[in-house]
CSV table of C-alpha atoms in Angstrom, one decimal:
chain,number,residue,atom,x,y,z
A,53,MET,CA,-52.0,-39.7,73.6
A,54,ALA,CA,-51.5,-40.0,77.4
A,55,GLU,CA,-52.0,-43.7,77.7
A,56,SER,CA,-50.2,-45.9,75.2
A,57,PRO,CA,-51.1,-49.5,74.6
A,58,PRO,CA,-48.0,-51.8,74.5
A,59,ASP,CA,-48.5,-52.7,70.8
A,60,GLU,CA,-48.4,-49.1,69.6
A,61,SER,CA,-45.0,-49.5,68.0
A,62,PRO,CA,-46.0,-50.3,64.4
A,63,LEU,CA,-48.3,-47.2,64.3
A,64,VAL,CA,-45.9,-44.7,65.7
A,65,PHE,CA,-43.2,-45.8,63.2
A,66,GLU,CA,-45.4,-44.6,60.4
A,67,ASP,CA,-44.3,-41.2,61.3
A,68,PRO,CA,-40.9,-40.9,59.4
A,69,ALA,CA,-39.7,-38.2,61.7
A,70,TYR,CA,-40.2,-40.4,64.8
A,71,ARG,CA,-38.5,-43.3,63.1
A,72,ASP,CA,-35.5,-41.1,62.2
A,73,ALA,CA,-35.3,-39.9,65.7
A,74,VAL,CA,-35.3,-43.4,67.1
A,75,VAL,CA,-32.6,-44.5,64.5
A,76,ASP,CA,-30.6,-41.5,65.6
A,77,LEU,CA,-30.9,-42.4,69.3
A,78,LEU,CA,-30.0,-46.1,68.8
A,79,GLY,CA,-27.1,-45.0,66.6
A,80,ALA,CA,-25.8,-42.7,69.3
A,81,VAL,CA,-26.2,-45.3,72.1
A,82,SER,CA,-24.5,-48.0,70.1
A,83,TYR,CA,-21.6,-45.9,69.0
A,84,GLY,CA,-21.3,-44.8,72.6
A,85,GLU,CA,-21.1,-48.4,73.7
A,86,ILE,CA,-18.5,-49.3,71.1
A,87,SER,CA,-16.4,-46.3,72.1
A,88,ALA,CA,-16.8,-47.0,75.8
A,89,PHE,CA,-15.6,-50.6,75.1
A,90,GLU,CA,-12.5,-49.2,73.3
A,91,ARG,CA,-11.6,-46.8,76.1
A,92,LEU,CA,-12.2,-49.3,78.9
A,93,ALA,CA,-10.2,-51.9,77.1
A,94,GLU,CA,-7.4,-49.4,76.8
A,95,ASP,CA,-7.7,-48.4,80.5
A,96,ALA,CA,-7.5,-52.1,81.4
A,97,ARG,CA,-3.8,-51.8,80.5
A,98,MET,CA,-3.2,-49.3,83.3
A,99,ALA,CA,-4.7,-51.7,85.9
A,100,PRO,CA,-2.4,-52.1,88.9
A,101,THR,CA,-3.3,-55.8,89.3
A,102,LEU,CA,-4.6,-58.7,87.2
A,103,GLU,CA,-7.8,-58.6,89.4
A,104,ASP,CA,-8.4,-55.0,88.5
A,105,LYS,CA,-7.7,-55.7,84.9
A,106,VAL,CA,-10.3,-58.4,84.8
A,107,ALA,CA,-12.8,-56.2,86.6
A,108,ILE,CA,-12.4,-53.3,84.0
A,109,ALA,CA,-12.3,-55.7,81.1
A,110,THR,CA,-15.6,-57.2,82.4
A,111,MET,CA,-17.1,-53.6,82.2
A,112,ALA,CA,-15.7,-53.2,78.7
A,113,SER,CA,-17.2,-56.5,77.5
A,114,ALA,CA,-20.5,-55.7,79.1
A,115,GLU,CA,-20.7,-52.4,77.1
A,116,PHE,CA,-19.9,-54.1,73.9
A,117,GLY,CA,-22.3,-56.9,74.5
A,118,LYS,CA,-25.2,-54.5,74.1
A,119,VAL,CA,-24.3,-53.4,70.6
A,120,ALA,CA,-25.7,-56.4,68.7
A,121,ALA,CA,-29.3,-55.9,69.9
A,122,LEU,CA,-29.2,-52.2,69.2
A,123,HIS,CA,-27.9,-52.8,65.7
A,124,ASP,CA,-30.6,-55.5,65.1
A,125,ARG,CA,-33.2,-53.0,66.1
A,126,ILE,CA,-31.8,-50.3,63.7
A,127,ARG,CA,-31.9,-52.9,60.9
A,128,ARG,CA,-35.5,-53.8,61.7
A,129,LEU,CA,-36.3,-50.1,61.3
A,130,GLY,CA,-34.9,-50.3,57.8
A,131,ALA,CA,-31.7,-48.4,58.5
A,132,ASP,CA,-28.0,-49.3,58.4
A,133,PRO,CA,-26.4,-49.3,61.9
A,134,PHE,CA,-23.1,-47.9,60.6
A,135,GLU,CA,-24.8,-45.0,58.8
A,136,ALA,CA,-26.9,-44.5,61.9
A,137,MET,CA,-23.8,-44.2,64.1
A,138,ALA,CA,-21.8,-41.9,61.8
A,139,PRO,CA,-23.4,-38.6,62.9
A,140,PHE,CA,-22.4,-39.2,66.5
A,141,ARG,CA,-18.8,-40.3,66.0
A,142,ASP,CA,-17.3,-36.8,66.2
A,143,ALA,CA,-19.1,-35.7,69.4
A,144,ILE,CA,-18.4,-39.0,71.2
A,145,ASP,CA,-14.7,-39.2,69.9
A,146,LEU,CA,-14.2,-35.6,71.0
A,147,PHE,CA,-15.6,-36.4,74.5
A,148,HIS,CA,-13.1,-39.1,74.9
A,149,ALA,CA,-10.2,-37.1,73.4
A,150,HIS,CA,-10.9,-34.3,75.8
A,151,THR,CA,-11.2,-36.6,78.8
A,152,ALA,CA,-8.3,-39.0,78.4
A,153,PRO,CA,-7.5,-40.4,81.9
A,154,SER,CA,-4.0,-39.7,83.1
A,155,ASP,CA,-3.9,-42.5,85.6
A,156,TRP,CA,-5.8,-45.6,86.9
A,157,PHE,CA,-8.1,-43.6,89.2
A,158,GLU,CA,-9.2,-41.2,86.6
A,159,SER,CA,-10.0,-44.2,84.4
A,160,LEU,CA,-12.1,-45.7,87.1
A,161,ILE,CA,-14.0,-42.5,87.8
A,162,LYS,CA,-14.5,-41.9,84.1
A,163,ALA,CA,-15.9,-45.4,83.7
A,164,TYR,CA,-18.3,-44.9,86.6
A,165,VAL,CA,-19.3,-41.3,86.2
A,166,GLY,CA,-19.3,-41.3,82.4
A,167,ASP,CA,-21.3,-44.4,82.1
A,168,GLY,CA,-23.7,-43.1,84.8
A,169,LEU,CA,-24.2,-39.8,83.0
A,170,ALA,CA,-24.8,-41.4,79.6
A,171,ASN,CA,-27.3,-43.8,81.2
A,172,ASP,CA,-29.2,-41.0,82.9
A,173,PHE,CA,-29.3,-39.0,79.7
A,174,TYR,CA,-30.6,-41.9,77.6
A,175,ARG,CA,-33.1,-42.9,80.3
A,176,GLU,CA,-34.6,-39.4,80.2
A,177,ILE,CA,-34.9,-39.6,76.4
A,178,ALA,CA,-36.3,-43.1,76.6
A,179,ALA,CA,-39.4,-41.6,78.3
A,180,PHE,CA,-40.4,-40.2,74.9
A,181,LEU,CA,-40.2,-43.5,73.1
A,182,ASP,CA,-42.6,-46.2,72.2
A,183,THR,CA,-42.6,-49.1,74.7
A,184,GLU,CA,-40.6,-51.5,72.7
A,185,THR,CA,-37.7,-49.1,71.9
A,186,ARG,CA,-37.8,-47.8,75.5
A,187,ASP,CA,-37.4,-51.3,76.9
A,188,LEU,CA,-34.5,-52.0,74.6
A,189,VAL,CA,-32.7,-48.7,75.4
A,190,VAL,CA,-33.3,-49.1,79.2
A,191,ALA,CA,-32.1,-52.8,79.1
A,192,SER,CA,-29.0,-51.7,77.2
A,193,LEU,CA,-28.1,-49.3,80.0
A,194,ASP,CA,-28.6,-51.5,83.0
A,195,ASP,CA,-25.4,-52.5,84.6
A,196,GLU,CA,-25.0,-51.1,88.0
A,197,GLY,CA,-23.4,-54.4,89.0
A,198,HIS,CA,-19.9,-53.1,88.3
A,199,ALA,CA,-20.3,-49.9,90.3
A,200,ALA,CA,-19.3,-51.5,93.6
A,201,PHE,CA,-15.9,-52.3,92.4
A,202,VAL,CA,-15.2,-48.7,91.3
A,203,VAL,CA,-16.5,-47.2,94.6
A,204,ASP,CA,-14.5,-49.7,96.6
A,205,ARG,CA,-11.2,-48.9,94.8
A,206,VAL,CA,-11.6,-45.1,94.8
A,207,ARG,CA,-12.6,-44.8,98.4
A,208,ALA,CA,-9.7,-47.0,99.5
A,209,ALA,CA,-7.3,-44.9,97.4
A,210,ILE,CA,-8.6,-41.6,99.0
A,211,GLY,CA,-8.4,-43.2,102.4
A,212,ALA,CA,-4.7,-44.0,101.8
A,213,ASP,CA,-3.9,-40.6,100.2
A,214,PRO,CA,-6.5,-37.9,101.0
A,215,ARG,CA,-4.8,-35.4,98.7
A,216,LEU,CA,-6.2,-37.5,95.8
A,217,ALA,CA,-9.7,-36.3,96.6
A,218,GLY,CA,-9.2,-32.7,95.3
A,219,ARG,CA,-7.7,-33.8,92.0
A,220,LEU,CA,-10.4,-36.5,91.4
A,221,ALA,CA,-13.2,-34.1,92.3
A,222,LEU,CA,-12.0,-31.7,89.6
A,223,TRP,CA,-11.8,-34.6,87.2
A,224,GLY,CA,-15.4,-35.4,87.9
A,225,ARG,CA,-16.4,-31.8,87.1
A,226,ARG,CA,-14.4,-31.9,83.9
A,227,LEU,CA,-16.2,-35.1,82.8
A,228,MET,CA,-19.6,-33.5,83.4
A,229,GLY,CA,-18.7,-30.3,81.6
A,230,GLU,CA,-17.4,-32.1,78.6
A,231,ALA,CA,-20.4,-34.4,78.4
A,232,LEU,CA,-22.7,-31.3,78.5
A,233,THR,CA,-20.7,-29.6,75.7
A,234,GLN,CA,-20.9,-32.6,73.4
A,235,ALA,CA,-24.6,-33.3,74.2
A,236,GLN,CA,-25.4,-29.7,73.3
A,237,ARG,CA,-23.4,-30.0,70.1
A,238,VAL,CA,-25.4,-33.1,69.1
A,239,ALA,CA,-28.7,-31.5,70.0
A,240,ALA,CA,-27.9,-28.5,67.8
A,241,GLU,CA,-26.9,-30.7,64.8
A,242,ARG,CA,-29.5,-33.5,64.9
A,243,ASP,CA,-32.9,-32.0,64.1
A,244,ALA,CA,-34.7,-35.4,64.4
A,245,LEU,CA,-33.5,-36.0,67.9
A,246,SER,CA,-34.4,-32.4,69.0
A,247,ALA,CA,-37.8,-32.8,67.4
A,248,LEU,CA,-38.3,-36.0,69.4
A,249,LEU,CA,-37.8,-34.0,72.6
A,250,ALA,CA,-40.1,-31.3,71.4
A,251,GLY,CA,-42.9,-33.8,71.0
A,252,GLY,CA,-45.5,-34.1,68.2
A,253,VAL,CA,-49.2,-33.9,67.6
A,254,ASP,CA,-49.8,-37.2,69.3
A,255,ARG,CA,-46.7,-37.3,71.5
A,256,PRO,CA,-46.0,-35.2,74.6
A,257,GLY,CA,-42.9,-33.0,74.4
A,258,LEU,CA,-40.7,-30.9,76.5
A,259,ASP,CA,-40.9,-27.1,76.9
A,260,LEU,CA,-37.8,-25.1,78.0
A,261,ALA,CA,-38.8,-25.4,81.7
A,262,ALA,CA,-39.1,-29.2,81.4
A,263,ILE,CA,-35.6,-29.4,79.7
A,264,GLY,CA,-34.3,-27.4,82.6
A,265,ARG,CA,-35.8,-29.8,85.1
A,266,MET,CA,-34.3,-32.7,83.1
A,267,PHE,CA,-30.8,-31.3,83.4
A,268,THR,CA,-31.3,-30.6,87.1
A,269,ARG,CA,-32.2,-34.3,87.6
A,270,ILE,CA,-29.1,-35.4,85.6
A,271,THR,CA,-26.9,-33.0,87.6
A,272,GLU,CA,-28.3,-34.2,90.9
A,273,ARG,CA,-27.6,-37.8,90.1
A,274,HIS,CA,-24.1,-36.9,89.0
A,275,ALA,CA,-23.6,-35.3,92.4
A,276,ALA,CA,-24.9,-38.3,94.2
A,277,ARG,CA,-22.4,-40.6,92.3
A,278,MET,CA,-19.5,-38.3,93.2
A,279,GLU,CA,-20.6,-38.3,96.8
A,280,GLU,CA,-20.7,-42.1,96.8
A,281,LEU,CA,-17.1,-42.1,95.6
A,282,GLY,CA,-16.2,-39.9,98.5
A,283,LEU,CA,-15.8,-36.8,96.3
A,284,ALA,CA,-17.2,-33.3,96.3
A,285,ALA,CA,-19.4,-32.8,93.1
B,198,MET,CA,-9.2,-97.1,82.1
B,199,ALA,CA,-10.3,-97.1,78.5
B,200,GLU,CA,-13.9,-96.4,79.0
B,201,SER,CA,-14.8,-93.6,81.4
B,202,PRO,CA,-18.3,-93.1,82.8
B,203,PRO,CA,-19.4,-89.4,82.6
B,204,ASP,CA,-19.5,-89.1,86.4
B,205,GLU,CA,-15.9,-90.0,86.9
B,206,SER,CA,-14.9,-86.5,87.8
B,207,PRO,CA,-15.1,-86.6,91.6
B,208,LEU,CA,-13.0,-89.7,91.7
B,209,VAL,CA,-10.3,-88.5,89.4
B,210,PHE,CA,-9.9,-85.3,91.4
B,211,GLU,CA,-8.9,-87.3,94.4
B,212,ASP,CA,-5.5,-87.5,92.7
B,213,PRO,CA,-3.9,-84.2,93.8
B,214,ALA,CA,-1.4,-84.3,90.8
B,215,TYR,CA,-4.4,-84.6,88.4
B,216,ARG,CA,-6.2,-81.7,90.1
B,217,ASP,CA,-3.0,-79.6,90.0
B,218,ALA,CA,-2.7,-80.3,86.3
B,219,VAL,CA,-6.3,-79.3,85.6
B,220,VAL,CA,-5.9,-76.1,87.6
B,221,ASP,CA,-2.8,-75.3,85.7
B,222,LEU,CA,-4.5,-75.9,82.4
B,223,LEU,CA,-7.5,-73.8,83.3
B,224,GLY,CA,-5.2,-71.1,84.5
B,225,ALA,CA,-3.3,-71.1,81.3
B,226,VAL,CA,-6.4,-71.1,79.1
B,227,SER,CA,-8.0,-68.3,81.1
B,228,TYR,CA,-5.0,-66.0,81.1
B,229,GLY,CA,-4.7,-66.8,77.4
B,230,GLU,CA,-8.2,-65.5,76.9
B,231,ILE,CA,-7.7,-62.4,79.0
B,232,SER,CA,-4.5,-61.6,77.1
B,233,ALA,CA,-6.2,-62.3,73.7
B,234,PHE,CA,-8.9,-59.9,74.7
B,235,GLU,CA,-6.4,-57.2,75.5
B,236,ARG,CA,-4.5,-57.6,72.2
B,237,LEU,CA,-7.6,-57.8,70.1
B,238,ALA,CA,-9.1,-54.7,71.8
B,239,GLU,CA,-5.8,-52.9,71.0
B,240,ASP,CA,-5.8,-54.2,67.4
B,241,ALA,CA,-9.3,-52.9,67.0
B,242,ARG,CA,-7.8,-49.4,67.1
B,243,MET,CA,-6.0,-50.1,63.9
B,244,ALA,CA,-9.2,-51.1,62.1
B,245,PRO,CA,-9.6,-49.3,58.8
B,246,THR,CA,-13.4,-49.0,59.1
B,247,LEU,CA,-16.0,-48.9,61.9
B,248,GLU,CA,-17.3,-52.3,60.5
B,249,ASP,CA,-13.9,-53.9,60.9
B,250,LYS,CA,-13.5,-52.4,64.4
B,251,VAL,CA,-16.8,-53.9,65.5
B,252,ALA,CA,-15.9,-57.3,64.0
B,253,ILE,CA,-12.6,-57.4,65.8
B,254,ALA,CA,-14.1,-56.1,69.1
B,255,THR,CA,-16.7,-58.9,68.8
B,256,MET,CA,-13.8,-61.4,68.7
B,257,ALA,CA,-12.2,-59.7,71.7
B,258,SER,CA,-15.4,-59.8,73.7
B,259,ALA,CA,-16.0,-63.5,72.8
B,260,GLU,CA,-12.6,-64.4,74.2
B,261,PHE,CA,-13.2,-62.5,77.4
B,262,GLY,CA,-16.7,-63.9,77.8
B,263,LYS,CA,-15.2,-67.4,78.4
B,264,VAL,CA,-13.1,-66.3,81.4
B,265,ALA,CA,-15.9,-66.4,84.0
B,266,ALA,CA,-16.8,-70.1,83.5
B,267,LEU,CA,-13.1,-71.1,83.6
B,268,HIS,CA,-12.5,-69.1,86.8
B,269,ASP,CA,-15.6,-70.7,88.4
B,270,ARG,CA,-14.3,-74.1,87.7
B,271,ILE,CA,-10.9,-73.3,89.2
B,272,ARG,CA,-12.7,-72.0,92.3
B,273,ARG,CA,-14.7,-75.2,92.5
B,274,LEU,CA,-11.5,-77.2,92.4
B,275,GLY,CA,-10.5,-75.3,95.6
B,276,ALA,CA,-7.9,-73.0,93.9
B,277,ASP,CA,-7.6,-69.3,93.3
B,278,PRO,CA,-8.0,-68.3,89.6
B,279,PHE,CA,-5.4,-65.5,89.9
B,280,GLU,CA,-2.8,-67.8,91.5
B,281,ALA,CA,-3.6,-70.4,88.9
B,282,MET,CA,-3.0,-67.9,86.0
B,283,ALA,CA,0.2,-66.5,87.5
B,284,PRO,CA,2.7,-69.1,86.3
B,285,PHE,CA,1.6,-68.6,82.7
B,286,ARG,CA,1.7,-64.8,82.5
B,287,ASP,CA,5.4,-64.6,81.4
B,288,ALA,CA,5.1,-67.1,78.6
B,289,ILE,CA,1.9,-65.7,77.2
B,290,ASP,CA,3.1,-62.0,77.6
B,291,LEU,CA,6.3,-62.9,75.9
B,292,PHE,CA,4.4,-64.5,73.0
B,293,HIS,CA,2.5,-61.3,72.5
B,294,ALA,CA,5.6,-59.0,73.0
B,295,HIS,CA,7.4,-61.0,70.3
B,296,THR,CA,4.5,-61.0,67.9
B,297,ALA,CA,3.2,-57.4,68.1
B,298,PRO,CA,1.4,-56.8,64.8
B,299,SER,CA,2.8,-53.9,62.7
B,300,ASP,CA,-0.4,-53.4,60.7
B,301,TRP,CA,-4.0,-54.3,60.4
B,302,PHE,CA,-3.4,-57.4,58.3
B,303,GLU,CA,-0.8,-58.8,60.7
B,304,SER,CA,-3.4,-58.2,63.5
B,305,LEU,CA,-6.1,-60.1,61.6
B,306,ILE,CA,-3.8,-63.1,60.9
B,307,LYS,CA,-2.6,-63.2,64.4
B,308,ALA,CA,-6.2,-63.2,65.7
B,309,TYR,CA,-7.0,-66.0,63.3
B,310,VAL,CA,-3.9,-68.1,63.4
B,311,GLY,CA,-3.0,-67.5,67.0
B,312,ASP,CA,-6.5,-68.4,68.2
B,313,GLY,CA,-6.5,-71.4,66.0
B,314,LEU,CA,-3.1,-72.7,67.3
B,315,ALA,CA,-4.1,-72.2,70.9
B,316,ASN,CA,-7.4,-74.0,70.3
B,317,ASP,CA,-5.7,-76.9,68.6
B,318,PHE,CA,-3.2,-77.2,71.4
B,319,TYR,CA,-5.8,-77.1,74.2
B,320,ARG,CA,-8.0,-79.5,72.3
B,321,GLU,CA,-5.2,-82.0,72.1
B,322,ILE,CA,-4.6,-81.7,75.9
B,323,ALA,CA,-8.3,-81.9,76.6
B,324,ALA,CA,-8.3,-85.5,75.4
B,325,PHE,CA,-6.4,-86.4,78.6
B,326,LEU,CA,-9.0,-84.8,80.9
B,327,ASP,CA,-12.1,-86.0,82.7
B,328,THR,CA,-15.3,-85.5,80.7
B,329,GLU,CA,-16.6,-82.5,82.7
B,330,THR,CA,-13.3,-80.5,82.4
B,331,ARG,CA,-12.9,-81.6,78.8
B,332,ASP,CA,-16.4,-80.2,77.9
B,333,LEU,CA,-15.7,-76.9,79.6
B,334,VAL,CA,-12.3,-76.5,77.8
B,335,VAL,CA,-13.7,-77.5,74.4
B,336,ALA,CA,-16.7,-75.2,74.9
B,337,SER,CA,-14.4,-72.3,75.8
B,338,LEU,CA,-12.5,-72.8,72.5
B,339,ASP,CA,-15.4,-73.0,70.1
B,340,ASP,CA,-15.7,-69.8,68.0
B,341,GLU,CA,-15.0,-70.5,64.4
B,342,GLY,CA,-17.8,-68.1,63.6
B,343,HIS,CA,-15.4,-65.2,63.3
B,344,ALA,CA,-13.0,-66.9,61.0
B,345,ALA,CA,-15.0,-66.0,57.8
B,346,PHE,CA,-14.5,-62.3,58.4
B,347,VAL,CA,-10.7,-62.6,58.7
B,348,VAL,CA,-10.4,-64.9,55.6
B,349,ASP,CA,-12.6,-62.6,53.6
B,350,ARG,CA,-10.5,-59.5,54.5
B,351,VAL,CA,-7.1,-61.1,54.0
B,352,ARG,CA,-7.9,-62.7,50.7
B,353,ALA,CA,-9.3,-59.4,49.4
B,354,ALA,CA,-6.2,-57.6,50.5
B,355,ILE,CA,-3.9,-60.1,48.8
B,356,GLY,CA,-6.1,-59.9,45.7
B,357,ALA,CA,-5.6,-56.2,45.6
B,358,ASP,CA,-1.8,-56.3,46.3
B,359,PRO,CA,-0.3,-59.7,45.7
B,360,ARG,CA,3.1,-58.6,47.2
B,361,LEU,CA,1.4,-58.7,50.6
B,362,ALA,CA,1.3,-62.5,50.4
B,363,GLY,CA,5.0,-63.0,51.0
B,364,ARG,CA,5.2,-60.8,54.0
B,365,LEU,CA,2.1,-62.3,55.6
B,366,ALA,CA,3.2,-65.9,55.0
B,367,LEU,CA,6.5,-65.0,56.9
B,368,TRP,CA,4.4,-63.5,59.6
B,369,GLY,CA,2.4,-66.8,59.9
B,370,ARG,CA,5.6,-68.8,60.3
B,371,ARG,CA,6.8,-66.4,63.0
B,372,LEU,CA,3.6,-66.8,64.9
B,373,MET,CA,3.9,-70.6,64.8
B,374,GLY,CA,7.6,-70.5,65.8
B,375,GLU,CA,7.0,-68.2,68.8
B,376,ALA,CA,4.0,-70.3,69.9
B,377,LEU,CA,6.1,-73.4,69.9
B,378,THR,CA,9.0,-71.7,71.8
B,379,GLN,CA,6.6,-70.5,74.6
B,380,ALA,CA,4.7,-73.8,74.7
B,381,GLN,CA,8.1,-75.6,75.2
B,382,ARG,CA,9.0,-73.2,77.9
B,383,VAL,CA,5.7,-73.8,79.8
B,384,ALA,CA,6.1,-77.6,79.4
B,385,ALA,CA,9.6,-77.5,80.8
B,386,GLU,CA,8.5,-75.4,83.9
B,387,ARG,CA,5.2,-76.9,84.8
B,388,ASP,CA,5.7,-80.4,86.1
B,389,ALA,CA,2.0,-81.1,86.8
B,390,LEU,CA,1.0,-80.3,83.2
B,391,SER,CA,3.8,-82.5,81.8
B,392,ALA,CA,2.8,-85.3,84.1
B,393,LEU,CA,-0.7,-85.0,82.8
B,394,LEU,CA,0.5,-85.6,79.3
B,395,ALA,CA,2.7,-88.5,80.5
B,396,GLY,CA,-0.4,-90.2,82.0
B,397,GLY,CA,-0.8,-92.1,85.3
B,398,VAL,CA,-1.6,-95.5,86.6
B,399,ASP,CA,-5.2,-95.3,85.6
B,400,ARG,CA,-4.9,-92.7,82.8
B,401,PRO,CA,-3.4,-93.2,79.4
B,402,GLY,CA,-0.3,-91.0,78.5
B,403,LEU,CA,1.8,-90.0,75.6
B,404,ASP,CA,5.1,-91.5,74.7
B,405,LEU,CA,7.6,-89.4,72.6
B,406,ALA,CA,6.2,-90.8,69.4
B,407,ALA,CA,2.7,-89.8,70.3
B,408,ILE,CA,3.9,-86.3,71.2
B,409,GLY,CA,5.6,-86.1,67.8
B,410,ARG,CA,2.3,-87.1,66.1
B,411,MET,CA,0.4,-84.5,68.2
B,412,PHE,CA,2.8,-81.7,66.9
B,413,THR,CA,2.4,-83.0,63.4
B,414,ARG,CA,-1.4,-82.7,63.7
B,415,ILE,CA,-1.1,-79.1,65.1
B,416,THR,CA,1.4,-78.1,62.3
B,417,GLU,CA,-0.9,-79.6,59.6
B,418,ARG,CA,-3.9,-77.7,60.9
B,419,HIS,CA,-1.8,-74.5,61.0
B,420,ALA,CA,-0.9,-75.1,57.3
B,421,ALA,CA,-4.5,-75.6,56.4
B,422,ARG,CA,-5.4,-72.3,58.0
B,423,MET,CA,-2.7,-70.5,56.2
B,424,GLU,CA,-3.9,-72.0,52.9
B,425,GLU,CA,-7.4,-70.9,53.6
B,426,LEU,CA,-6.0,-67.3,54.0
B,427,GLY,CA,-4.4,-67.7,50.6
B,428,LEU,CA,-0.9,-67.9,52.1
B,429,ALA,CA,1.9,-70.5,51.9
B,430,ALA,CA,2.5,-72.1,55.3
């Protein structure tokens, strides 16, 4: 079905595998938001000034503010949000455990790069969704407004101490590596999500070459973000 | 001036002492919200289940969500929000340092009782404000919606282990005592705020007896909250 009318949602959800995949995706995104909230709130404590603290707490609250709509949608699909999030807790918790920032700048970069990576990944998957779910997922990802604050602080810090750039560039690569490791783990464990990417009789899917191109796009956008921060990708 | 027309605000702000007092109050409320956000977000980590974590993170985000409007108002009064908050950081930080919860139930009670106390106190002060500021302050305090969750959890825990009631009742008294200590400290240090309570030529003020009645009201409402939790005040 190359052209989908906007009211296709009820029909497509008659396919239980599709519904399971969407519940999975919404569960993963919402646990990701909750857990981003927690880490950002914790990072706020490292903020050097009250202004910085308020800026990072604003990012934390923005992440958390998206959870209610995602949970509503999961409930309307007849599933329980907390059950839907459960399968993704280990992978997301491990991502955070393996990328605990050791200072304020690592926190800032993690907030910016980690959020960007997650957004890119979910946006790629959203392309395979019905219109209504896609709009919800994309709306839940949209907050580029806070990026300027991070870019400003990191560039100023590197300007003041150029040696910082090497360590922070390494940190960006570590964030990317850990994100890929955990994404792969999730893909291997969650059949419904993988099946979504593989497509169905009436839905387009991805072959191996297309998956490769998808990761290339995600990697390129990561590199562009690192460059904006004044760092080598 | 017993009856104040709703458009009195511009006039009343021509009194620099009144303006200073309002900036002080908005500074205190907004730093209180930021700091409540931080503590609640930290407490969320102690949550026994993901459901509880989401409930307490919702309270944290609600506190933080009020800050932007308060800061806007401070800016419109020609002051800097961060300068306005500065004089209250010590008292509010000390309140939190002296009332660090040692477990999940102390966190819940602190969230409920501490928020309630702060709200009662600001509501009493709001009575001495121009209509516009009063509406803003009262709106920033209104979130009784989360109380049911705390009451439910605490009553269930006491039902399961009645010995908990004694320790948590003591905890409630400690929160009240520490809040009064810090409020007194602020009152002694901030002349503009005290002058607001004392009234002016065209504004009613509080004599010592009225201040006594105000604290009686606050204490009674604290006792009512403790009782709702199933605890002796």
